[in-house]
PDB file of C-alpha atoms in Angstrom:
ATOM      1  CA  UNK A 176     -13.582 -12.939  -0.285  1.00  0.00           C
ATOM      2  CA  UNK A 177     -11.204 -10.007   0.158  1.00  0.00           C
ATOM      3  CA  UNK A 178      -8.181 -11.152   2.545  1.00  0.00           C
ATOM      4  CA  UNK A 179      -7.963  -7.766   3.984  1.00  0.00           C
ATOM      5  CA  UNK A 180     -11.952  -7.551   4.912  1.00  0.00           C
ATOM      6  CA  UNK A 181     -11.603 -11.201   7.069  1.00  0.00           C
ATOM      7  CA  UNK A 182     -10.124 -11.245  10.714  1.00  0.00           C
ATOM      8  CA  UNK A 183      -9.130 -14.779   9.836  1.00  0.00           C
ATOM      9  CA  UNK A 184      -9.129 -17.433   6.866  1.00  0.00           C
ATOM     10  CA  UNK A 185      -7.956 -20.519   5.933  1.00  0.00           C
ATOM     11  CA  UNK A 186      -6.701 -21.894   2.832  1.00  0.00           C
ATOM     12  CA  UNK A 187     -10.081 -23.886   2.535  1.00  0.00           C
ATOM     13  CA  UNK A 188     -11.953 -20.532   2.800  1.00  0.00           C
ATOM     14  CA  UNK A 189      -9.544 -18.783   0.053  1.00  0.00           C
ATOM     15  CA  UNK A 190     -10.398 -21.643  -1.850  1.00  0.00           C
ATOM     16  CA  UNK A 191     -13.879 -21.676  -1.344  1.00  0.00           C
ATOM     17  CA  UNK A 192     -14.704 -17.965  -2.289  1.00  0.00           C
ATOM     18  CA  UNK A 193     -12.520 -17.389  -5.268  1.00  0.00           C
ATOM     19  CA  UNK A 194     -13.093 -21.049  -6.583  1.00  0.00           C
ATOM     20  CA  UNK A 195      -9.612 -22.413  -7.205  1.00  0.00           C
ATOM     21  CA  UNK A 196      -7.464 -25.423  -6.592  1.00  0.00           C
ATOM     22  CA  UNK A 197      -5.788 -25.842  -2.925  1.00  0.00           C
ATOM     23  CA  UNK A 198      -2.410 -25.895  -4.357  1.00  0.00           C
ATOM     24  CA  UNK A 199      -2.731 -22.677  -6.548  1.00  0.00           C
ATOM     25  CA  UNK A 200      -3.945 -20.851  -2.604  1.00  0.00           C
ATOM     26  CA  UNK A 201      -1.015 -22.794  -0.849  1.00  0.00           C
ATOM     27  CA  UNK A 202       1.597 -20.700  -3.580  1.00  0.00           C
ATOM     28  CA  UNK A 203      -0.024 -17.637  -2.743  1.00  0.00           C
ATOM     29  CA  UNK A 204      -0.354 -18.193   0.696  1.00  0.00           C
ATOM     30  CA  UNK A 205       3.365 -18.855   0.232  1.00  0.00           C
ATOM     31  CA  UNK A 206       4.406 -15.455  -1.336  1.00  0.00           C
ATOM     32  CA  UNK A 207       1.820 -13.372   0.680  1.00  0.00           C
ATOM     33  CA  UNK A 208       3.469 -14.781   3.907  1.00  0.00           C
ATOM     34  CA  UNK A 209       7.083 -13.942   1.954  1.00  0.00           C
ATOM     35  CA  UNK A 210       6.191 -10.601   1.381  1.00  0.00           C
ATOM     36  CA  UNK A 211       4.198  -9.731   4.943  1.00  0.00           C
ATOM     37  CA  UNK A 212       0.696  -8.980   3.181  1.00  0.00           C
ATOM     38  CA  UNK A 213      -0.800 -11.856   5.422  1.00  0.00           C
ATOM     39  CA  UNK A 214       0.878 -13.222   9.361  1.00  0.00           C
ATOM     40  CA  UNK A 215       0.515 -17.057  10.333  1.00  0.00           C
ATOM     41  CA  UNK A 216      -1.834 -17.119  13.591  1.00  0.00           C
ATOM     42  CA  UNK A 217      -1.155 -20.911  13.647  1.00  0.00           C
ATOM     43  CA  UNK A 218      -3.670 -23.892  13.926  1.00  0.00           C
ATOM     44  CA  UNK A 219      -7.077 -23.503  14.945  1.00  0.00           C
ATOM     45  CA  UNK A 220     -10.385 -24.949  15.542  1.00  0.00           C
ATOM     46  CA  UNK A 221     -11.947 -24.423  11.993  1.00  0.00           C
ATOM     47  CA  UNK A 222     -15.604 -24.249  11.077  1.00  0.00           C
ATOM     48  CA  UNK A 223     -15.517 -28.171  10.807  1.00  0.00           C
ATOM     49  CA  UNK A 224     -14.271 -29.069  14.601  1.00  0.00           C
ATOM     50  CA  UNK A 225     -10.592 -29.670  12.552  1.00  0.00           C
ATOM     51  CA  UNK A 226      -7.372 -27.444  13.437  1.00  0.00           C
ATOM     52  CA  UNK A 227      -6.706 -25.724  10.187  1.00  0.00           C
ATOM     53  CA  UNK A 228      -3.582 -23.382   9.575  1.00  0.00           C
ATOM     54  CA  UNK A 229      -5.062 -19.914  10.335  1.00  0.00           C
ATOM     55  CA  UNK A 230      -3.986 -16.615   8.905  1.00  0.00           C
ATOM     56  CA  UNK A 231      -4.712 -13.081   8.890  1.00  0.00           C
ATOM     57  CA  UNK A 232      -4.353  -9.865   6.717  1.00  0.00           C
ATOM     58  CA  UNK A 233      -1.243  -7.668   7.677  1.00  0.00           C
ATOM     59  CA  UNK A 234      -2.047  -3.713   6.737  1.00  0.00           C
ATOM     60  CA  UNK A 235       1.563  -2.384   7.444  1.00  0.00           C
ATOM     61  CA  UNK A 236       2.788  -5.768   5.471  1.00  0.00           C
ATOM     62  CA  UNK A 237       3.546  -2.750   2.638  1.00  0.00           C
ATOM     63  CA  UNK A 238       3.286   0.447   1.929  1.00  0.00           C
ATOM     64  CA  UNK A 239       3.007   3.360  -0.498  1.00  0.00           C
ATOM     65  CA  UNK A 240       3.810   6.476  -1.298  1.00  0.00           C
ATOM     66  CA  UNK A 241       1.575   9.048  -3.058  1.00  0.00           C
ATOM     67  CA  UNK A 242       3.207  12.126  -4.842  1.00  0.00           C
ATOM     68  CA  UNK A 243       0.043  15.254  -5.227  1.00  0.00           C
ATOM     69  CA  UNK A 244       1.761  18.217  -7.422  1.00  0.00           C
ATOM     70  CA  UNK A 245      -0.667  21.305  -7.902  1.00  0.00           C
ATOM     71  CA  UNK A 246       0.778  24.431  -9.242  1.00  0.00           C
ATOM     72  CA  UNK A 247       1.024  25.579  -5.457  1.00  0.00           C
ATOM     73  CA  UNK A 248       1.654  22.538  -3.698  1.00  0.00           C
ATOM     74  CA  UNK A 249       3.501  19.173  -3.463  1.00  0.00           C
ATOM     75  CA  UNK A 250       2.018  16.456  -1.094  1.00  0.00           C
ATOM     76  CA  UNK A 251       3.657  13.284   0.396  1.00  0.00           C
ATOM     77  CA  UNK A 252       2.087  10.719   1.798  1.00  0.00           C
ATOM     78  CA  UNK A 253       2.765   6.927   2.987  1.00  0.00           C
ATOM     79  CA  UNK A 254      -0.154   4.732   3.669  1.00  0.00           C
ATOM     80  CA  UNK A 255      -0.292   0.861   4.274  1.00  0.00           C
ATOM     81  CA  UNK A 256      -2.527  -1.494   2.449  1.00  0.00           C
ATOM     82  CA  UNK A 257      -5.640  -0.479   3.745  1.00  0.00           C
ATOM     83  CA  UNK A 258      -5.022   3.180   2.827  1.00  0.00           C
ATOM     84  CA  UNK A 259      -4.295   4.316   6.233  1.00  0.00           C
ATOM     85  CA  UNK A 260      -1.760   7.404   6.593  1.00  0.00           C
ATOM     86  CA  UNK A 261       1.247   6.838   8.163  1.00  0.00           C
ATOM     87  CA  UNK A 262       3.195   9.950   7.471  1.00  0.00           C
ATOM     88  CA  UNK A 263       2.015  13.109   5.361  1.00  0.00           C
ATOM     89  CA  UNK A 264       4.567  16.080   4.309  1.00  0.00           C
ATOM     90  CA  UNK A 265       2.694  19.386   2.741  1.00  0.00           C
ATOM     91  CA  UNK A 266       4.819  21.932   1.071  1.00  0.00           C
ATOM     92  CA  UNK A 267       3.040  25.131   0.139  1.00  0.00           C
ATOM     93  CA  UNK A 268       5.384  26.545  -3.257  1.00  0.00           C
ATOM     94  CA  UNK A 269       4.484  28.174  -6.545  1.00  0.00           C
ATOM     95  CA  UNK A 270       5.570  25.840  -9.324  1.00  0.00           C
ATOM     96  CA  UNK A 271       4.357  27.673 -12.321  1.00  0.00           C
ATOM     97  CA  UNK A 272       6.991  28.140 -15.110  1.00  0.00           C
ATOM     98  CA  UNK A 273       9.548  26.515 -12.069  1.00  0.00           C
ATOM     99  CA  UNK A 274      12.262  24.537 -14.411  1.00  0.00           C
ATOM    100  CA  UNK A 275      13.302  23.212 -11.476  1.00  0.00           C
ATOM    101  CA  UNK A 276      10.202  21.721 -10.347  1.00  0.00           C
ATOM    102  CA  UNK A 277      11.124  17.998 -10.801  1.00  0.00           C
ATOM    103  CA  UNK A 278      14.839  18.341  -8.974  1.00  0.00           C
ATOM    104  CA  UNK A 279      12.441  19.840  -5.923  1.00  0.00           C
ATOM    105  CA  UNK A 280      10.165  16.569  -5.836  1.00  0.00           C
ATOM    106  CA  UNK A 281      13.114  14.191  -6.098  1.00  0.00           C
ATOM    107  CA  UNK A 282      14.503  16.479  -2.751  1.00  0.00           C
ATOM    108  CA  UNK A 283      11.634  16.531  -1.026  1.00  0.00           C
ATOM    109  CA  UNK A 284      11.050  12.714  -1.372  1.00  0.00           C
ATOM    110  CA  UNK A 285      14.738  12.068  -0.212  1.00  0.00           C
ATOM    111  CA  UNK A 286      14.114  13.983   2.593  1.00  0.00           C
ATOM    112  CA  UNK A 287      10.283  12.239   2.884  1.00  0.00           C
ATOM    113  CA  UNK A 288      11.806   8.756   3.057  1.00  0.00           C
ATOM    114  CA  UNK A 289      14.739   9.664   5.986  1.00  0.00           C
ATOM    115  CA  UNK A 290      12.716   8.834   8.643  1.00  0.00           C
ATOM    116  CA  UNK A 291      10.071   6.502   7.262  1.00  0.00           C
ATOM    117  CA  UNK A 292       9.829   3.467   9.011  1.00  0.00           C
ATOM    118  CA  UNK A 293      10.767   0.021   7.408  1.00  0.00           C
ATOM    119  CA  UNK A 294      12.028   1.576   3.867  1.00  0.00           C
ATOM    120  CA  UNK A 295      12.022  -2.215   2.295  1.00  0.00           C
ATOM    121  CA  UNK A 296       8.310  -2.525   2.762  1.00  0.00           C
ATOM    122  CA  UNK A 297       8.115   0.620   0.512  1.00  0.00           C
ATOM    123  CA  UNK A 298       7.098  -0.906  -2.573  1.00  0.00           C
ATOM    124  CA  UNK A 299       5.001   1.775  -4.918  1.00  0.00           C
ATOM    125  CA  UNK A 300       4.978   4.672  -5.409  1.00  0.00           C
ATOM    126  CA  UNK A 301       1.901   6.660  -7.489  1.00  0.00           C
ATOM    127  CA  UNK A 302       1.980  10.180  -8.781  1.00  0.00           C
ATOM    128  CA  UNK A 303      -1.123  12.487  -8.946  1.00  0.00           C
ATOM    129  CA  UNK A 304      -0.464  16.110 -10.892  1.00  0.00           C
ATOM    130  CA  UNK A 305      -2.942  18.424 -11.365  1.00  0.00           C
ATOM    131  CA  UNK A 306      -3.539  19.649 -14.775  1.00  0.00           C
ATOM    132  CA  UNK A 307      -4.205  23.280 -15.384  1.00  0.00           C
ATOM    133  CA  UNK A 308      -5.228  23.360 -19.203  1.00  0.00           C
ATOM    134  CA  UNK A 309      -8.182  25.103 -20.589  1.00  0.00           C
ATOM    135  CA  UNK A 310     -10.235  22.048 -22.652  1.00  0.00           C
ATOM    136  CA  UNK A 311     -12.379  24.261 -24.089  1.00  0.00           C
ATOM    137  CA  UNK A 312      -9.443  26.237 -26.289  1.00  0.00           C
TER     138      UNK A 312
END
């Protein structure tokens, strides 16, 4: 059972699918709740007839930012947990031979994260260059 694919869950049904002990879910259950990956919807009426703690899978709980550098390009983008965008910069440039190329992506992040909402739920950030070798040589 993937948290993020459920509308709801309970610890029991944590426990259930992945096959581990009540206490171990409660400590992640903990730290998800810490961090805002998962929001507490309170007690309801479980599969049983019994009020169980309820919780659900927060998307915008984090985010990340992706970095795409071609040799004419340099692409921004911040999506939540599920992969949705939430912002997207494009910057059209011609970085071949450009010394300078890696002062220009620290810049353009800077600028990228002004206005992004909740910085402190930024908490990755994954790079994607494109290589322009010849294998064959």
């Amino acid at each position: 059972m993937l948290i993020s694919s459920k509308k709801e869950f309970t610890k029991q049904d944590v426990s259930d699918s992945l096959e581990i002990s009540f206490p171990t879910v409660g400590k992640y259950i903990s730290s998800f709740l810490e961090m805002g990956i998962i929001e507490n919807l309170g007690y309801l009426i479980g599969k049983n007839n019994r009020k169980s703690l309820t919780y659900k899978f927060n998307p915008n709980g984090l985010y990340s930012i992706g970095i795409n550098l071609e040799v004419n390009r340099l692409r921004i983008i911040l999506i939540n947990l599920k992969g949705h965008k939430i912002k997207q910069k494009e910057i059209s440039k011609n970085f071949y031979n450009d010394s300078n190329f890696l002062e220009f992506i620290i810049d353009q992040l800077k600028i990228f994260l002004l206005d992004c909402p909740q910085k402190e739920k930024i908490k990755g950030i994954y790079k994607d260059a494109q290589s322009q070798y010849d294998l064959d040589a």
